[in-house]
PDB file of N, CA and C in Angstrom:
ATOM      1  N   MET Z   1      34.546 -65.003  51.083  1.00  0.00           N
ATOM      2  CA  MET Z   1      35.982 -65.001  50.942  1.00  0.00           C
ATOM      3  C   MET Z   1      36.503 -66.427  51.061  1.00  0.00           C
ATOM      4  N   ARG Z   2      37.518 -66.708  50.309  1.00  0.00           N
ATOM      5  CA  ARG Z   2      38.159 -68.020  50.370  1.00  0.00           C
ATOM      6  C   ARG Z   2      39.031 -68.124  51.617  1.00  0.00           C
ATOM      7  N   GLU Z   3      39.477 -69.329  51.866  1.00  0.00           N
ATOM      8  CA  GLU Z   3      40.359 -69.554  53.007  1.00  0.00           C
ATOM      9  C   GLU Z   3      41.683 -68.817  52.858  1.00  0.00           C
ATOM     10  N   THR Z   4      42.045 -68.473  51.642  1.00  0.00           N
ATOM     11  CA  THR Z   4      43.302 -67.764  51.413  1.00  0.00           C
ATOM     12  C   THR Z   4      43.213 -66.315  51.864  1.00  0.00           C
ATOM     13  N   GLY Z   5      42.004 -65.848  52.143  1.00  0.00           N
ATOM     14  CA  GLY Z   5      41.829 -64.464  52.561  1.00  0.00           C
ATOM     15  C   GLY Z   5      41.683 -63.503  51.403  1.00  0.00           C
ATOM     16  N   ARG Z   6      41.704 -64.030  50.164  1.00  0.00           N
ATOM     17  CA  ARG Z   6      41.562 -63.169  48.988  1.00  0.00           C
ATOM     18  C   ARG Z   6      40.156 -63.306  48.419  1.00  0.00           C
ATOM     19  N   VAL Z   7      39.667 -62.226  47.868  1.00  0.00           N
ATOM     20  CA  VAL Z   7      38.372 -62.234  47.202  1.00  0.00           C
ATOM     21  C   VAL Z   7      38.578 -62.769  45.787  1.00  0.00           C
ATOM     22  N   PRO Z   8      37.698 -63.661  45.300  1.00  0.00           N
ATOM     23  CA  PRO Z   8      37.883 -64.162  43.929  1.00  0.00           C
ATOM     24  C   PRO Z   8      37.808 -63.037  42.914  1.00  0.00           C
ATOM     25  N   ARG Z   9      38.511 -63.197  41.810  1.00  0.00           N
ATOM     26  CA  ARG Z   9      38.526 -62.179  40.758  1.00  0.00           C
ATOM     27  C   ARG Z   9      37.139 -61.876  40.231  1.00  0.00           C
ATOM     28  N   TYR Z  10      36.402 -62.917  39.926  1.00  0.00           N
ATOM     29  CA  TYR Z  10      35.022 -62.742  39.504  1.00  0.00           C
ATOM     30  C   TYR Z  10      34.258 -64.013  39.825  1.00  0.00           C
ATOM     31  N   THR Z  11      32.983 -63.849  39.979  1.00  0.00           N
ATOM     32  CA  THR Z  11      32.129 -64.977  40.306  1.00  0.00           C
ATOM     33  C   THR Z  11      31.656 -65.632  39.029  1.00  0.00           C
ATOM     34  N   ARG Z  12      31.637 -66.936  39.013  1.00  0.00           N
ATOM     35  CA  ARG Z  12      31.211 -67.694  37.842  1.00  0.00           C
ATOM     36  C   ARG Z  12      29.932 -68.437  38.189  1.00  0.00           C
ATOM     37  N   PRO Z  13      28.861 -68.178  37.464  1.00  0.00           N
ATOM     38  CA  PRO Z  13      27.631 -68.915  37.715  1.00  0.00           C
ATOM     39  C   PRO Z  13      27.766 -70.373  37.294  1.00  0.00           C
ATOM     40  N   ALA Z  14      26.853 -71.186  37.801  1.00  0.00           N
ATOM     41  CA  ALA Z  14      26.831 -72.596  37.407  1.00  0.00           C
ATOM     42  C   ALA Z  14      26.685 -72.692  35.890  1.00  0.00           C
ATOM     43  N   ASN Z  15      27.333 -73.671  35.301  1.00  0.00           N
ATOM     44  CA  ASN Z  15      27.288 -73.917  33.853  1.00  0.00           C
ATOM     45  C   ASN Z  15      27.834 -72.757  33.024  1.00  0.00           C
ATOM     46  N   SER Z  16      28.703 -71.931  33.596  1.00  0.00           N
ATOM     47  CA  SER Z  16      29.221 -70.776  32.853  1.00  0.00           C
ATOM     48  C   SER Z  16      30.081 -71.181  31.666  1.00  0.00           C
ATOM     49  N   ASP Z  17      30.718 -72.356  31.736  1.00  0.00           N
ATOM     50  CA  ASP Z  17      31.527 -72.810  30.597  1.00  0.00           C
ATOM     51  C   ASP Z  17      30.674 -72.943  29.345  1.00  0.00           C
ATOM     52  N   TYR Z  18      29.420 -73.309  29.526  1.00  0.00           N
ATOM     53  CA  TYR Z  18      28.502 -73.471  28.394  1.00  0.00           C
ATOM     54  C   TYR Z  18      28.360 -72.172  27.621  1.00  0.00           C
ATOM     55  N   ALA Z  19      28.363 -71.038  28.321  1.00  0.00           N
ATOM     56  CA  ALA Z  19      28.247 -69.727  27.680  1.00  0.00           C
ATOM     57  C   ALA Z  19      29.606 -69.163  27.275  1.00  0.00           C
ATOM     58  N   GLU Z  20      30.634 -69.465  28.049  1.00  0.00           N
ATOM     59  CA  GLU Z  20      31.950 -68.886  27.764  1.00  0.00           C
ATOM     60  C   GLU Z  20      32.545 -69.382  26.459  1.00  0.00           C
ATOM     61  N   ASP Z  21      32.311 -70.641  26.118  1.00  0.00           N
ATOM     62  CA  ASP Z  21      32.872 -71.165  24.872  1.00  0.00           C
ATOM     63  C   ASP Z  21      32.428 -70.345  23.665  1.00  0.00           C
ATOM     64  N   PRO Z  22      31.114 -70.101  23.475  1.00  0.00           N
ATOM     65  CA  PRO Z  22      30.733 -69.296  22.314  1.00  0.00           C
ATOM     66  C   PRO Z  22      31.192 -67.844  22.407  1.00  0.00           C
ATOM     67  N   ILE Z  23      31.197 -67.291  23.599  1.00  0.00           N
ATOM     68  CA  ILE Z  23      31.647 -65.898  23.743  1.00  0.00           C
ATOM     69  C   ILE Z  23      33.110 -65.791  23.337  1.00  0.00           C
ATOM     70  N   LYS Z  24      33.934 -66.719  23.796  1.00  0.00           N
ATOM     71  CA  LYS Z  24      35.350 -66.724  23.408  1.00  0.00           C
ATOM     72  C   LYS Z  24      35.510 -67.024  21.920  1.00  0.00           C
ATOM     73  N   ALA Z  25      34.683 -67.912  21.400  1.00  0.00           N
ATOM     74  CA  ALA Z  25      34.792 -68.305  19.986  1.00  0.00           C
ATOM     75  C   ALA Z  25      34.535 -67.123  19.059  1.00  0.00           C
ATOM     76  N   PHE Z  26      33.490 -66.349  19.343  1.00  0.00           N
ATOM     77  CA  PHE Z  26      33.181 -65.213  18.474  1.00  0.00           C
ATOM     78  C   PHE Z  26      34.156 -64.073  18.705  1.00  0.00           C
ATOM     79  N   GLY Z  27      34.739 -63.995  19.885  1.00  0.00           N
ATOM     80  CA  GLY Z  27      35.831 -63.081  20.157  1.00  0.00           C
ATOM     81  C   GLY Z  27      35.464 -61.622  20.281  1.00  0.00           C
ATOM     82  N   ASN Z  28      35.360 -60.943  19.166  1.00  0.00           N
ATOM     83  CA  ASN Z  28      35.097 -59.510  19.171  1.00  0.00           C
ATOM     84  C   ASN Z  28      34.324 -59.132  17.905  1.00  0.00           C
ATOM     85  N   ILE Z  29      34.039 -57.879  17.761  1.00  0.00           N
ATOM     86  CA  ILE Z  29      33.220 -57.425  16.627  1.00  0.00           C
ATOM     87  C   ILE Z  29      33.921 -57.716  15.295  1.00  0.00           C
ATOM     88  N   MET Z  30      35.257 -57.640  15.265  1.00  0.00           N
ATOM     89  CA  MET Z  30      35.976 -57.911  14.026  1.00  0.00           C
ATOM     90  C   MET Z  30      35.792 -59.364  13.610  1.00  0.00           C
ATOM     91  N   GLN Z  31      35.953 -60.275  14.550  1.00  0.00           N
ATOM     92  CA  GLN Z  31      35.798 -61.692  14.237  1.00  0.00           C
ATOM     93  C   GLN Z  31      34.348 -62.007  13.861  1.00  0.00           C
ATOM     94  N   ALA Z  32      33.400 -61.404  14.538  1.00  0.00           N
ATOM     95  CA  ALA Z  32      31.992 -61.609  14.193  1.00  0.00           C
ATOM     96  C   ALA Z  32      31.708 -61.074  12.790  1.00  0.00           C
ATOM     97  N   THR Z  33      32.323 -59.946  12.436  1.00  0.00           N
ATOM     98  CA  THR Z  33      32.150 -59.368  11.099  1.00  0.00           C
ATOM     99  C   THR Z  33      32.744 -60.282  10.032  1.00  0.00           C
ATOM    100  N   ILE Z  34      33.898 -60.862  10.311  1.00  0.00           N
ATOM    101  CA  ILE Z  34      34.518 -61.797   9.374  1.00  0.00           C
ATOM    102  C   ILE Z  34      33.596 -62.990   9.151  1.00  0.00           C
ATOM    103  N   ILE Z  35      33.053 -63.537  10.230  1.00  0.00           N
ATOM    104  CA  ILE Z  35      32.126 -64.676  10.106  1.00  0.00           C
ATOM    105  C   ILE Z  35      30.921 -64.278   9.251  1.00  0.00           C
ATOM    106  N   GLY Z  36      30.318 -63.147   9.570  1.00  0.00           N
ATOM    107  CA  GLY Z  36      29.139 -62.703   8.829  1.00  0.00           C
ATOM    108  C   GLY Z  36      29.419 -62.504   7.355  1.00  0.00           C
ATOM    109  N   HIS Z  37      30.551 -61.904   7.038  1.00  0.00           N
ATOM    110  CA  HIS Z  37      30.881 -61.644   5.631  1.00  0.00           C
ATOM    111  C   HIS Z  37      31.164 -62.951   4.890  1.00  0.00           C
ATOM    112  N   LEU Z  38      31.893 -63.863   5.538  1.00  0.00           N
ATOM    113  CA  LEU Z  38      32.188 -65.134   4.883  1.00  0.00           C
ATOM    114  C   LEU Z  38      30.948 -66.010   4.731  1.00  0.00           C
ATOM    115  N   ARG Z  39      29.967 -65.850   5.611  1.00  0.00           N
ATOM    116  CA  ARG Z  39      28.724 -66.613   5.449  1.00  0.00           C
ATOM    117  C   ARG Z  39      28.010 -66.171   4.175  1.00  0.00           C
ATOM    118  N   LYS Z  40      28.077 -64.883   3.883  1.00  0.00           N
ATOM    119  CA  LYS Z  40      27.425 -64.348   2.688  1.00  0.00           C
ATOM    120  C   LYS Z  40      28.294 -64.497   1.439  1.00  0.00           C
ATOM    121  N   ASN Z  41      29.610 -64.560   1.633  1.00  0.00           N
ATOM    122  CA  ASN Z  41      30.565 -64.605   0.517  1.00  0.00           C
ATOM    123  C   ASN Z  41      31.628 -65.666   0.786  1.00  0.00           C
ATOM    124  N   PRO Z  42      31.268 -66.938   0.737  1.00  0.00           N
ATOM    125  CA  PRO Z  42      32.252 -67.983   1.047  1.00  0.00           C
ATOM    126  C   PRO Z  42      33.370 -68.064   0.012  1.00  0.00           C
ATOM    127  N   GLY Z  43      34.516 -68.549   0.466  1.00  0.00           N
ATOM    128  CA  GLY Z  43      35.623 -68.805  -0.447  1.00  0.00           C
ATOM    129  C   GLY Z  43      36.526 -67.623  -0.724  1.00  0.00           C
ATOM    130  N   LEU Z  44      36.512 -66.615   0.125  1.00  0.00           N
ATOM    131  CA  LEU Z  44      37.383 -65.452  -0.089  1.00  0.00           C
ATOM    132  C   LEU Z  44      38.780 -65.698   0.473  1.00  0.00           C
ATOM    133  N   THR Z  45      39.749 -64.990  -0.089  1.00  0.00           N
ATOM    134  CA  THR Z  45      41.112 -65.011   0.436  1.00  0.00           C
ATOM    135  C   THR Z  45      41.227 -63.916   1.507  1.00  0.00           C
ATOM    136  N   ARG Z  46      42.357 -63.907   2.218  1.00  0.00           N
ATOM    137  CA  ARG Z  46      42.588 -62.842   3.216  1.00  0.00           C
ATOM    138  C   ARG Z  46      42.556 -61.473   2.558  1.00  0.00           C
ATOM    139  N   ALA Z  47      43.203 -61.349   1.387  1.00  0.00           N
ATOM    140  CA  ALA Z  47      43.255 -60.056   0.693  1.00  0.00           C
ATOM    141  C   ALA Z  47      41.853 -59.604   0.286  1.00  0.00           C
ATOM    142  N   GLU Z  48      41.062 -60.534  -0.248  1.00  0.00           N
ATOM    143  CA  GLU Z  48      39.692 -60.190  -0.666  1.00  0.00           C
ATOM    144  C   GLU Z  48      38.841 -59.787   0.527  1.00  0.00           C
ATOM    145  N   LEU Z  49      39.021 -60.493   1.636  1.00  0.00           N
ATOM    146  CA  LEU Z  49      38.276 -60.151   2.852  1.00  0.00           C
ATOM    147  C   LEU Z  49      38.674 -58.771   3.366  1.00  0.00           C
ATOM    148  N   GLY Z  50      39.979 -58.509   3.404  1.00  0.00           N
ATOM    149  CA  GLY Z  50      40.460 -57.205   3.855  1.00  0.00           C
ATOM    150  C   GLY Z  50      39.935 -56.075   3.002  1.00  0.00           C
ATOM    151  N   GLU Z  51      39.938 -56.288   1.694  1.00  0.00           N
ATOM    152  CA  GLU Z  51      39.429 -55.272   0.772  1.00  0.00           C
ATOM    153  C   GLU Z  51      37.932 -55.049   0.970  1.00  0.00           C
ATOM    154  N   ALA Z  52      37.183 -56.129   1.091  1.00  0.00           N
ATOM    155  CA  ALA Z  52      35.731 -56.019   1.240  1.00  0.00           C
ATOM    156  C   ALA Z  52      35.345 -55.347   2.556  1.00  0.00           C
ATOM    157  N   LEU Z  53      36.091 -55.646   3.624  1.00  0.00           N
ATOM    158  CA  LEU Z  53      35.768 -55.085   4.944  1.00  0.00           C
ATOM    159  C   LEU Z  53      36.514 -53.784   5.225  1.00  0.00           C
ATOM    160  N   GLU Z  54      37.409 -53.410   4.294  1.00  0.00           N
ATOM    161  CA  GLU Z  54      38.208 -52.194   4.420  1.00  0.00           C
ATOM    162  C   GLU Z  54      39.047 -52.192   5.691  1.00  0.00           C
ATOM    163  N   ILE Z  55      39.731 -53.331   5.909  1.00  0.00           N
ATOM    164  CA  ILE Z  55      40.630 -53.470   7.045  1.00  0.00           C
ATOM    165  C   ILE Z  55      41.940 -54.087   6.557  1.00  0.00           C
ATOM    166  N   PRO Z  56      43.042 -53.846   7.266  1.00  0.00           N
ATOM    167  CA  PRO Z  56      44.336 -54.383   6.843  1.00  0.00           C
ATOM    168  C   PRO Z  56      44.346 -55.915   6.802  1.00  0.00           C
ATOM    169  N   LYS Z  57      45.128 -56.453   5.856  1.00  0.00           N
ATOM    170  CA  LYS Z  57      45.233 -57.906   5.715  1.00  0.00           C
ATOM    171  C   LYS Z  57      45.726 -58.577   6.998  1.00  0.00           C
ATOM    172  N   MET Z  58      46.628 -57.932   7.723  1.00  0.00           N
ATOM    173  CA  MET Z  58      47.142 -58.530   8.956  1.00  0.00           C
ATOM    174  C   MET Z  58      46.056 -58.624  10.030  1.00  0.00           C
ATOM    175  N   THR Z  59      45.164 -57.650  10.063  1.00  0.00           N
ATOM    176  CA  THR Z  59      44.043 -57.706  11.001  1.00  0.00           C
ATOM    177  C   THR Z  59      43.138 -58.874  10.637  1.00  0.00           C
ATOM    178  N   VAL Z  60      42.900 -59.043   9.341  1.00  0.00           N
ATOM    179  CA  VAL Z  60      42.109 -60.175   8.855  1.00  0.00           C
ATOM    180  C   VAL Z  60      42.815 -61.479   9.202  1.00  0.00           C
ATOM    181  N   ALA Z  61      44.126 -61.536   8.960  1.00  0.00           N
ATOM    182  CA  ALA Z  61      44.895 -62.755   9.221  1.00  0.00           C
ATOM    183  C   ALA Z  61      44.805 -63.156  10.694  1.00  0.00           C
ATOM    184  N   ASN Z  62      44.940 -62.179  11.579  1.00  0.00           N
ATOM    185  CA  ASN Z  62      44.856 -62.466  13.015  1.00  0.00           C
ATOM    186  C   ASN Z  62      43.468 -62.966  13.395  1.00  0.00           C
ATOM    187  N   GLY Z  63      42.434 -62.328  12.867  1.00  0.00           N
ATOM    188  CA  GLY Z  63      41.059 -62.753  13.147  1.00  0.00           C
ATOM    189  C   GLY Z  63      40.788 -64.148  12.622  1.00  0.00           C
ATOM    190  N   LEU Z  64      41.231 -64.423  11.393  1.00  0.00           N
ATOM    191  CA  LEU Z  64      41.033 -65.751  10.807  1.00  0.00           C
ATOM    192  C   LEU Z  64      41.757 -66.821  11.623  1.00  0.00           C
ATOM    193  N   GLU Z  65      42.953 -66.507  12.063  1.00  0.00           N
ATOM    194  CA  GLU Z  65      43.730 -67.466  12.855  1.00  0.00           C
ATOM    195  C   GLU Z  65      42.972 -67.856  14.130  1.00  0.00           C
ATOM    196  N   LYS Z  66      42.454 -66.868  14.814  1.00  0.00           N
ATOM    197  CA  LYS Z  66      41.705 -67.143  16.049  1.00  0.00           C
ATOM    198  C   LYS Z  66      40.435 -67.937  15.762  1.00  0.00           C
ATOM    199  N   LEU Z  67      39.766 -67.597  14.676  1.00  0.00           N
ATOM    200  CA  LEU Z  67      38.530 -68.297  14.320  1.00  0.00           C
ATOM    201  C   LEU Z  67      38.798 -69.735  13.877  1.00  0.00           C
ATOM    202  N   MET Z  68      39.931 -69.964  13.231  1.00  0.00           N
ATOM    203  CA  MET Z  68      40.282 -71.334  12.842  1.00  0.00           C
ATOM    204  C   MET Z  68      40.642 -72.168  14.071  1.00  0.00           C
ATOM    205  N   GLU Z  69      41.296 -71.542  15.046  1.00  0.00           N
ATOM    206  CA  GLU Z  69      41.670 -72.252  16.277  1.00  0.00           C
ATOM    207  C   GLU Z  69      40.451 -72.811  17.006  1.00  0.00           C
ATOM    208  N   VAL Z  70      39.329 -72.094  16.941  1.00  0.00           N
ATOM    209  CA  VAL Z  70      38.113 -72.552  17.634  1.00  0.00           C
ATOM    210  C   VAL Z  70      37.169 -73.300  16.699  1.00  0.00           C
ATOM    211  N   GLY Z  71      37.598 -73.507  15.463  1.00  0.00           N
ATOM    212  CA  GLY Z  71      36.844 -74.337  14.537  1.00  0.00           C
ATOM    213  C   GLY Z  71      35.666 -73.687  13.852  1.00  0.00           C
ATOM    214  N   LEU Z  72      35.628 -72.344  13.821  1.00  0.00           N
ATOM    215  CA  LEU Z  72      34.516 -71.661  13.167  1.00  0.00           C
ATOM    216  C   LEU Z  72      34.786 -71.371  11.691  1.00  0.00           C
ATOM    217  N   ILE Z  73      36.049 -71.358  11.309  1.00  0.00           N
ATOM    218  CA  ILE Z  73      36.451 -71.065   9.934  1.00  0.00           C
ATOM    219  C   ILE Z  73      37.278 -72.235   9.405  1.00  0.00           C
ATOM    220  N   ILE Z  74      37.083 -72.542   8.131  1.00  0.00           N
ATOM    221  CA  ILE Z  74      37.812 -73.627   7.471  1.00  0.00           C
ATOM    222  C   ILE Z  74      38.655 -73.033   6.350  1.00  0.00           C
ATOM    223  N   ALA Z  75      39.931 -73.413   6.311  1.00  0.00           N
ATOM    224  CA  ALA Z  75      40.847 -72.962   5.260  1.00  0.00           C
ATOM    225  C   ALA Z  75      40.938 -74.033   4.184  1.00  0.00           C
ATOM    226  N   ASP Z  76      40.948 -73.595   2.914  1.00  0.00           N
ATOM    227  CA  ASP Z  76      41.090 -74.525   1.795  1.00  0.00           C
ATOM    228  C   ASP Z  76      42.146 -73.986   0.831  1.00  0.00           C
ATOM    229  N   PRO Z  77      43.284 -74.623   0.701  1.00  0.00           N
ATOM    230  CA  PRO Z  77      43.676 -75.846   1.380  1.00  0.00           C
ATOM    231  C   PRO Z  77      44.013 -75.561   2.845  1.00  0.00           C
ATOM    232  N   PRO Z  78      44.017 -76.614   3.677  1.00  0.00           N
ATOM    233  CA  PRO Z  78      44.385 -76.409   5.084  1.00  0.00           C
ATOM    234  C   PRO Z  78      45.781 -75.814   5.191  1.00  0.00           C
ATOM    235  N   ARG Z  79      46.002 -75.031   6.215  1.00  0.00           N
ATOM    236  CA  ARG Z  79      47.283 -74.315   6.357  1.00  0.00           C
ATOM    237  C   ARG Z  79      48.479 -75.235   6.403  1.00  0.00           C
ATOM    238  N   ASP Z  80      48.337 -76.426   6.977  1.00  0.00           N
ATOM    239  CA  ASP Z  80      49.484 -77.328   7.065  1.00  0.00           C
ATOM    240  C   ASP Z  80      49.808 -77.983   5.729  1.00  0.00           C
ATOM    241  N   VAL Z  81      48.915 -77.821   4.742  1.00  0.00           N
ATOM    242  CA  VAL Z  81      49.119 -78.399   3.412  1.00  0.00           C
ATOM    243  C   VAL Z  81      49.450 -77.315   2.379  1.00  0.00           C
ATOM    244  N   ALA Z  82      48.970 -76.104   2.605  1.00  0.00           N
ATOM    245  CA  ALA Z  82      49.162 -75.016   1.643  1.00  0.00           C
ATOM    246  C   ALA Z  82      50.648 -74.718   1.452  1.00  0.00           C
ATOM    247  N   MET Z  83      50.992 -74.467   0.211  1.00  0.00           N
ATOM    248  CA  MET Z  83      52.375 -74.111  -0.120  1.00  0.00           C
ATOM    249  C   MET Z  83      52.524 -72.595  -0.065  1.00  0.00           C
ATOM    250  N   ARG Z  84      53.732 -72.149   0.214  1.00  0.00           N
ATOM    251  CA  ARG Z  84      54.001 -70.710   0.293  1.00  0.00           C
ATOM    252  C   ARG Z  84      53.562 -70.038  -1.005  1.00  0.00           C
ATOM    253  N   GLY Z  85      52.817 -68.959  -0.865  1.00  0.00           N
ATOM    254  CA  GLY Z  85      52.342 -68.218  -2.025  1.00  0.00           C
ATOM    255  C   GLY Z  85      51.015 -68.728  -2.586  1.00  0.00           C
ATOM    256  N   GLN Z  86      50.567 -69.888  -2.130  1.00  0.00           N
ATOM    257  CA  GLN Z  86      49.307 -70.447  -2.609  1.00  0.00           C
ATOM    258  C   GLN Z  86      48.138 -69.696  -1.966  1.00  0.00           C
ATOM    259  N   ARG Z  87      47.141 -69.399  -2.760  1.00  0.00           N
ATOM    260  CA  ARG Z  87      45.964 -68.712  -2.241  1.00  0.00           C
ATOM    261  C   ARG Z  87      45.136 -69.665  -1.390  1.00  0.00           C
ATOM    262  N   VAL Z  88      44.858 -69.218  -0.189  1.00  0.00           N
ATOM    263  CA  VAL Z  88      44.016 -69.991   0.724  1.00  0.00           C
ATOM    264  C   VAL Z  88      42.661 -69.308   0.772  1.00  0.00           C
ATOM    265  N   ARG Z  89      41.634 -70.079   0.595  1.00  0.00           N
ATOM    266  CA  ARG Z  89      40.266 -69.555   0.629  1.00  0.00           C
ATOM    267  C   ARG Z  89      39.594 -70.016   1.913  1.00  0.00           C
ATOM    268  N   TYR Z  90      38.749 -69.151   2.448  1.00  0.00           N
ATOM    269  CA  TYR Z  90      38.149 -69.404   3.753  1.00  0.00           C
ATOM    270  C   TYR Z  90      36.631 -69.500   3.653  1.00  0.00           C
ATOM    271  N   THR Z  91      36.091 -70.435   4.406  1.00  0.00           N
ATOM    272  CA  THR Z  91      34.639 -70.587   4.519  1.00  0.00           C
ATOM    273  C   THR Z  91      34.289 -70.764   5.990  1.00  0.00           C
ATOM    274  N   VAL Z  92      33.022 -70.587   6.288  1.00  0.00           N
ATOM    275  CA  VAL Z  92      32.519 -70.724   7.649  1.00  0.00           C
ATOM    276  C   VAL Z  92      32.033 -72.157   7.855  1.00  0.00           C
ATOM    277  N   ASP Z  93      32.337 -72.709   9.013  1.00  0.00           N
ATOM    278  CA  ASP Z  93      31.757 -73.996   9.400  1.00  0.00           C
ATOM    279  C   ASP Z  93      30.383 -73.668   9.977  1.00  0.00           C
ATOM    280  N   ASP Z  94      29.373 -73.656   9.102  1.00  0.00           N
ATOM    281  CA  ASP Z  94      28.031 -73.225   9.501  1.00  0.00           C
ATOM    282  C   ASP Z  94      27.466 -74.030  10.665  1.00  0.00           C
ATOM    283  N   ALA Z  95      27.715 -75.321  10.684  1.00  0.00           N
ATOM    284  CA  ALA Z  95      27.187 -76.152  11.770  1.00  0.00           C
ATOM    285  C   ALA Z  95      27.780 -75.722  13.110  1.00  0.00           C
ATOM    286  N   ARG Z  96      29.074 -75.443  13.133  1.00  0.00           N
ATOM    287  CA  ARG Z  96      29.737 -75.022  14.385  1.00  0.00           C
ATOM    288  C   ARG Z  96      29.259 -73.639  14.815  1.00  0.00           C
ATOM    289  N   VAL Z  97      29.114 -72.714  13.869  1.00  0.00           N
ATOM    290  CA  VAL Z  97      28.627 -71.370  14.207  1.00  0.00           C
ATOM    291  C   VAL Z  97      27.199 -71.464  14.742  1.00  0.00           C
ATOM    292  N   THR Z  98      26.364 -72.250  14.094  1.00  0.00           N
ATOM    293  CA  THR Z  98      24.978 -72.412  14.547  1.00  0.00           C
ATOM    294  C   THR Z  98      24.939 -72.991  15.952  1.00  0.00           C
ATOM    295  N   GLU Z  99      25.805 -73.970  16.223  1.00  0.00           N
ATOM    296  CA  GLU Z  99      25.868 -74.553  17.571  1.00  0.00           C
ATOM    297  C   GLU Z  99      26.205 -73.487  18.606  1.00  0.00           C
ATOM    298  N   MET Z 100      27.193 -72.647  18.309  1.00  0.00           N
ATOM    299  CA  MET Z 100      27.608 -71.607  19.253  1.00  0.00           C
ATOM    300  C   MET Z 100      26.499 -70.567  19.464  1.00  0.00           C
ATOM    301  N   VAL Z 101      25.819 -70.199  18.392  1.00  0.00           N
ATOM    302  CA  VAL Z 101      24.710 -69.243  18.499  1.00  0.00           C
ATOM    303  C   VAL Z 101      23.596 -69.833  19.360  1.00  0.00           C
ATOM    304  N   MET Z 102      23.287 -71.095  19.138  1.00  0.00           N
ATOM    305  CA  MET Z 102      22.222 -71.740  19.911  1.00  0.00           C
ATOM    306  C   MET Z 102      22.591 -71.818  21.398  1.00  0.00           C
ATOM    307  N   ARG Z 103      23.846 -72.071  21.686  1.00  0.00           N
ATOM    308  CA  ARG Z 103      24.270 -72.109  23.086  1.00  0.00           C
ATOM    309  C   ARG Z 103      24.099 -70.747  23.748  1.00  0.00           C
ATOM    310  N   LEU Z 104      24.460 -69.696  23.043  1.00  0.00           N
ATOM    311  CA  LEU Z 104      24.251 -68.353  23.586  1.00  0.00           C
ATOM    312  C   LEU Z 104      22.771 -68.053  23.792  1.00  0.00           C
ATOM    313  N   GLU Z 105      21.964 -68.436  22.818  1.00  0.00           N
ATOM    314  CA  GLU Z 105      20.510 -68.201  22.929  1.00  0.00           C
ATOM    315  C   GLU Z 105      19.938 -68.935  24.131  1.00  0.00           C
ATOM    316  N   GLN Z 106      20.407 -70.142  24.387  1.00  0.00           N
ATOM    317  CA  GLN Z 106      19.914 -70.899  25.542  1.00  0.00           C
ATOM    318  C   GLN Z 106      20.278 -70.204  26.844  1.00  0.00           C
ATOM    319  N   VAL Z 107      21.515 -69.712  26.939  1.00  0.00           N
ATOM    320  CA  VAL Z 107      21.949 -69.023  28.141  1.00  0.00           C
ATOM    321  C   VAL Z 107      21.171 -67.726  28.334  1.00  0.00           C
ATOM    322  N   LEU Z 108      20.862 -67.049  27.220  1.00  0.00           N
ATOM    323  CA  LEU Z 108      20.128 -65.783  27.295  1.00  0.00           C
ATOM    324  C   LEU Z 108      18.624 -65.968  27.453  1.00  0.00           C
ATOM    325  N   GLY Z 109      18.172 -67.219  27.409  1.00  0.00           N
ATOM    326  CA  GLY Z 109      16.751 -67.482  27.598  1.00  0.00           C
ATOM    327  C   GLY Z 109      15.924 -67.351  26.335  1.00  0.00           C
ATOM    328  N   GLU Z 110      16.572 -67.442  25.184  1.00  0.00           N
ATOM    329  CA  GLU Z 110      15.849 -67.320  23.917  1.00  0.00           C
ATOM    330  C   GLU Z 110      15.164 -68.615  23.538  1.00  0.00           C
ATOM    331  N   PHE Z 111      15.557 -69.740  24.132  1.00  0.00           N
ATOM    332  CA  PHE Z 111      14.931 -71.034  23.841  1.00  0.00           C
ATOM    333  C   PHE Z 111      14.189 -71.510  25.049  1.00  0.00           C
TER     334      PHE Z 111
END
């Protein structure tokens, strides 16, 4: 127990940040599915991704937004340059995804 008299919410092992970054980056099964599909089919739009995965465009948009925030997905053109109504195509930053996978494998004892 801490000096405050409260029990910590959860215990964090040493070097836990090393594992938490990739876990947060991949997010959930939807985001992992988006990454997997874009790795096999680069350059899709939100609508094309939604149609291919049979999920609403807004769900795709939310997943893509989170993945772009952590640098796993690249928008072309970048969102700050794209004009309203312009089709934005998405690809995976393979080097960043590979880095995150390798970090998880190291934590899990795969290396």
